[in-house]
Short mmCIF file of C-alpha atoms in Angstrom, two decimals:
data_model
loop_
_atom_site.label_atom_id
_atom_site.label_comp_id
_atom_site.label_asym_id
_atom_site.label_seq_id
_atom_site.Cartn_x
_atom_site.Cartn_y
_atom_site.Cartn_z
CA MET A 53 78.88 105.09 74.61
CA SER A 54 81.86 106.00 76.75
CA LEU A 55 84.62 103.40 76.57
CA PHE A 56 87.56 103.86 78.92
CA SER A 57 91.23 103.01 79.29
CA PHE A 58 92.90 105.00 82.03
CA GLN A 59 96.41 106.21 82.57
CA GLY A 60 97.55 108.83 85.06
CA LYS A 61 99.55 109.71 88.13
CA ILE A 62 99.09 108.19 91.59
CA TRP A 63 99.77 110.56 94.49
CA THR A 64 99.78 109.98 98.24
CA ALA A 65 99.82 112.38 101.16
CA ALA A 66 99.96 112.16 104.93
CA ARG A 67 96.78 113.29 106.70
CA SER A 68 96.56 116.29 108.96
CA ALA A 69 95.01 116.18 112.42
CA ALA A 70 91.85 117.55 110.80
CA GLY A 71 91.74 114.62 108.35
CA MET A 72 92.83 116.56 105.27
CA PRO A 73 95.79 115.83 102.98
CA LEU A 74 99.18 117.45 103.53
CA ALA A 75 101.81 117.72 100.76
CA PHE A 76 101.38 115.10 98.01
CA THR A 77 104.14 112.87 96.59
CA TRP A 78 103.92 111.32 93.13
CA LEU A 79 104.68 107.59 93.28
CA GLY A 80 106.21 107.54 89.80
CA ASN A 81 105.32 105.29 86.90
CA ALA A 82 102.66 102.76 87.91
CA PRO A 83 101.39 100.21 85.36
CA GLN A 84 98.58 98.98 87.61
CA LEU A 85 95.98 100.52 89.91
CA GLN A 86 93.16 98.16 90.84
CA LEU A 87 90.16 98.61 93.14
CA GLN A 88 88.44 95.69 94.82
CA ILE A 89 85.06 96.83 96.10
CA ASN A 90 83.10 94.25 98.05
CA THR A 91 79.92 94.04 100.08
CA THR A 92 78.51 91.31 102.26
CA SER A 93 74.87 90.51 102.79
CA THR A 94 72.60 88.19 104.73
CA ASP A 95 69.71 86.61 102.85
CA LYS A 96 66.36 85.67 104.38
CA ASN A 97 64.15 82.90 103.00
CA GLU A 98 60.51 82.41 103.85
CA SER A 99 59.32 79.35 105.73
CA PHE A 100 55.61 79.29 104.92
CA SER A 101 55.23 78.24 101.26
CA GLY A 102 57.27 75.08 101.30
CA ASN A 103 59.67 76.49 98.66
CA ARG A 104 62.00 78.52 100.91
CA LEU A 105 61.87 81.51 98.58
CA GLN A 106 64.10 84.51 99.26
CA ILE A 107 62.14 87.36 100.77
CA GLY A 108 64.87 89.68 102.00
CA ARG A 109 68.50 90.71 101.77
CA LEU A 110 70.17 92.58 104.61
CA ALA A 111 73.12 94.71 103.52
CA GLY A 112 76.31 94.03 105.46
CA ALA A 113 79.89 95.26 105.50
CA LYS A 114 81.34 97.30 102.66
CA THR A 115 85.09 97.14 101.94
CA VAL A 116 87.44 98.84 99.48
CA ASN A 117 90.86 97.33 98.77
CA VAL A 118 93.60 98.71 96.55
CA ASN A 119 96.25 96.88 94.52
CA MET A 120 98.93 98.78 92.66
CA THR A 121 102.30 98.15 91.06
CA LEU A 122 105.04 100.77 91.27
CA ASP A 123 107.93 100.77 88.81
CA GLU A 124 110.15 103.30 90.57
CA TRP A 125 112.57 102.52 93.42
CA THR A 126 112.46 105.77 95.39
CA ARG A 127 113.11 106.46 99.06
CA HIS A 128 109.51 107.52 99.55
CA ASN A 129 108.19 104.30 97.98
CA ILE A 130 110.63 102.13 99.95
CA ALA A 131 109.71 103.79 103.23
CA MET A 132 105.98 103.49 102.49
CA ALA A 133 106.23 99.83 101.46
CA PHE A 134 108.37 98.63 104.36
CA TYR A 135 107.10 100.91 107.18
CA ALA A 136 110.57 102.44 107.31
CA LYS A 137 111.70 105.72 108.79
CA GLN A 138 114.20 107.66 106.70
CA VAL A 139 117.22 108.53 108.85
CA SER A 140 120.02 110.69 107.43
CA VAL A 141 123.54 109.48 108.14
CA ALA A 142 126.12 112.26 107.81
CA GLY A 143 129.43 111.34 106.22
CA ALA A 144 132.52 111.45 108.44
CA THR A 145 135.86 109.74 109.06
CA VAL A 146 136.70 106.65 111.09
CA THR A 147 140.03 106.13 112.83
CA GLY A 148 141.29 102.93 114.42
CA GLU A 149 138.31 100.68 113.72
CA GLU A 150 139.37 97.20 114.87
CA LEU A 151 138.69 94.41 112.39
CA PRO A 152 137.67 90.89 113.50
CA MET A 153 140.77 88.74 113.98
CA PRO A 154 142.48 86.55 112.92
CA LEU A 155 142.08 86.85 109.14
CA ALA A 156 142.80 84.11 106.63
CA VAL A 157 143.41 84.41 102.90
CA GLY A 158 140.05 84.93 101.19
CA ASP A 159 138.25 86.24 104.27
CA VAL A 160 135.83 89.07 103.48
CA ILE A 161 134.97 91.48 106.28
CA ARG A 162 132.49 94.33 106.47
CA LEU A 163 133.51 97.74 107.72
CA GLY A 164 131.27 99.60 110.13
CA GLN A 165 130.02 102.09 107.54
CA ARG A 166 128.85 102.11 103.91
CA PHE A 167 130.04 104.10 100.86
CA VAL A 168 133.63 104.17 102.08
CA SER A 169 136.70 105.83 100.55
CA SER A 170 140.37 106.52 101.40
CA LEU A 171 140.70 103.19 103.21
CA VAL A 172 144.01 102.52 105.04
CA LEU A 173 144.57 99.26 106.94
CA ASP A 174 147.25 99.28 109.64
CA ASN A 175 149.09 96.38 111.32
CA ASP A 176 150.60 97.82 114.51
CA GLY A 177 151.96 100.86 112.69
CA THR A 178 152.75 99.11 109.39
CA PRO A 179 150.29 99.87 106.58
CA LEU A 180 148.98 96.93 104.57
CA VAL A 181 149.42 97.17 100.79
CA LEU A 182 146.30 97.57 98.66
CA ASN A 183 145.88 94.76 96.09
CA THR A 184 148.74 92.84 97.73
CA ASP A 185 147.51 92.27 101.29
CA TYR A 186 143.88 93.14 100.64
CA ARG A 187 141.49 94.40 98.00
CA ILE A 188 138.29 96.39 98.20
CA GLU A 189 135.41 94.15 97.15
CA SER A 190 132.76 96.88 97.43
CA GLU A 191 133.13 100.48 98.54
CA ALA A 192 129.34 100.82 98.66
CA ALA A 193 128.89 97.86 101.01
CA GLY A 194 132.18 98.41 102.85
CA LEU A 195 133.47 94.91 101.99
CA VAL A 196 137.19 94.11 102.07
CA GLU A 197 138.81 90.81 101.00
CA PHE A 198 142.15 89.76 102.48
CA LEU A 199 144.82 88.39 100.15
CA THR A 200 147.30 87.55 102.90
CA ALA A 201 146.74 86.00 106.32
CA GLN A 202 146.84 88.39 109.28
CA ALA A 203 147.29 87.38 112.90
CA ALA A 204 147.98 90.69 114.66
CA GLN A 205 145.22 93.23 115.18
CA ILE A 206 144.34 95.19 112.00
CA ASP A 207 142.90 98.70 112.34
CA ALA A 208 141.03 100.59 109.62
CA ASP A 209 141.02 104.32 108.86
CA TYR A 210 138.61 105.55 106.21
CA SER A 211 136.00 108.10 105.20
CA TYR A 212 132.36 107.41 104.45
CA GLY A 213 129.77 109.42 102.55
CA ASN A 214 126.34 110.76 103.35
CA ALA A 215 123.59 108.15 103.30
CA VAL A 216 119.95 107.55 104.16
CA SER A 217 119.12 104.51 106.30
CA MET A 218 115.65 102.95 106.13
CA ALA A 219 115.19 100.20 108.71
CA MET A 220 112.29 97.87 107.92
CA PHE A 221 109.31 98.10 110.30
CA SER A 222 110.85 101.01 112.20
CA GLU A 223 107.52 102.88 112.01
CA GLN A 224 103.89 101.99 112.43
CA PRO A 225 101.85 101.89 109.19
CA LYS A 226 100.56 105.33 108.30
CA GLU A 227 97.20 106.33 106.95
CA ARG A 228 97.58 108.03 103.58
CA TRP A 229 95.32 110.04 101.33
CA LEU A 230 95.48 108.42 97.88
CA LEU A 231 94.72 110.45 94.75
CA PHE A 232 94.59 109.21 91.16
CA ASP A 233 94.75 111.96 88.53
CA GLY A 234 93.58 109.96 85.55
CA ILE A 235 93.04 110.53 81.85
CA ASN A 236 90.77 108.38 79.71
CA THR A 237 92.95 107.66 76.69
CA GLU A 238 89.84 106.74 74.67
CA ASN A 239 88.45 110.28 74.66
CA GLY A 240 90.86 112.51 76.61
CA GLU A 241 88.44 113.12 79.48
CA ARG A 242 89.86 113.49 82.99
CA THR A 243 88.82 111.57 86.09
CA VAL A 244 90.02 112.21 89.64
CA PHE A 245 89.69 109.45 92.20
CA GLU A 246 90.43 109.78 95.92
CA LEU A 247 90.57 107.51 98.97
CA TYR A 248 90.83 109.36 102.27
CA ARG A 249 92.30 106.75 104.66
CA THR A 250 94.44 104.12 102.94
CA ILE A 251 96.81 101.76 104.75
CA PHE A 252 99.20 99.73 102.61
CA ASN A 253 100.57 96.30 103.45
CA PRO A 254 104.24 95.40 102.91
CA PRO A 255 104.86 93.66 99.57
CA GLY A 256 104.35 89.94 99.91
CA ASP A 257 107.00 89.11 97.31
CA LEU A 258 109.75 91.38 96.04
CA ASN A 259 112.10 90.17 93.31
CA MET A 260 115.41 91.83 94.15
CA ILE A 261 117.27 90.02 91.34
CA THR A 262 115.49 89.63 88.01
CA ASP A 263 116.29 89.65 84.30
CA GLU A 264 113.41 92.06 83.72
CA TYR A 265 112.60 95.49 85.13
CA GLY A 266 111.69 95.17 88.79
CA ASN A 267 108.54 96.50 90.39
CA LEU A 268 107.07 97.08 93.82
CA PRO A 269 103.65 95.42 94.28
CA LEU A 270 101.53 96.97 97.02
CA SER A 271 98.08 96.21 98.35
CA GLY A 272 96.09 98.04 100.96
CA SER A 273 92.72 98.77 102.47
CA ALA A 274 90.65 101.92 102.58
CA LEU A 275 89.14 102.80 105.94
CA VAL A 276 86.04 104.89 106.37
CA ASP A 277 86.50 108.53 107.37
CA VAL A 278 83.64 108.93 109.84
CA ALA A 279 83.85 112.72 109.70
CA LYS A 280 82.94 112.65 105.99
CA LEU A 281 80.17 110.05 106.13
CA THR A 282 77.33 112.56 106.16
CA ASP A 283 78.91 114.76 103.46
CA SER A 284 77.11 113.99 100.19
CA VAL A 285 80.03 115.45 98.20
CA LEU A 286 82.89 113.62 99.92
CA GLY A 287 81.29 110.39 101.17
CA GLY A 288 82.98 108.17 103.74
CA PHE A 289 85.53 106.11 101.78
CA GLY A 290 86.39 108.12 98.70
CA ARG A 291 84.97 109.49 95.50
CA PHE A 292 85.22 109.86 91.73
CA VAL A 293 85.18 113.42 90.42
CA GLU A 294 84.59 114.32 86.77
CA GLU A 295 84.24 117.67 85.08
CA ALA A 296 80.63 118.61 84.33
CA ALA A 297 79.60 119.71 80.84
#
């Protein structure tokens, strides 16, 4: 008897032009990794006995789908989930950024950059007073609330820090080599599982505000690697590998 209860690390890698994995990235803590393996078939019944008995079954399509839940909010996981390209934004300074006018008491405006500091607001050469004329609602989001009404043009001078921008759907979905380095907690034995061409879908639902720990649910499909179909060791979709006695 060999009971099993797996834990382990999930890794993904981009594929080279030759169809082999490049550098792997660990996806972090993942409480779920599920395979959905399906086949279709066409049945044939006879038409000579009067009982329409089944005499054949023609094998059809074979599919492998993957469902997993990621606990860690990392740039790699975000980019993979939302087909986003990571673009570095170098910190710098801004001088004379014109704010939308006019401004009433309670208006909240957004500066042109995020993660701002050293903000100075200027009314035709006269600086506005922090926490009297305005307050900084969020340096991270670049939000400023006005405490006094302003009719003349207000300009902003400030600095902003380095950042990484990840625009949703800025890249086409990528094929990834998926590797599960698993351990059977029942007996300590190791199992390695691989899928060669996996494409993940964006998460259908993502709870951005929750009273519990958040997670990133992902599902995807494994495509056949035609170059490996005739390899009895690799197979076309993927494989399980266990250490021999």
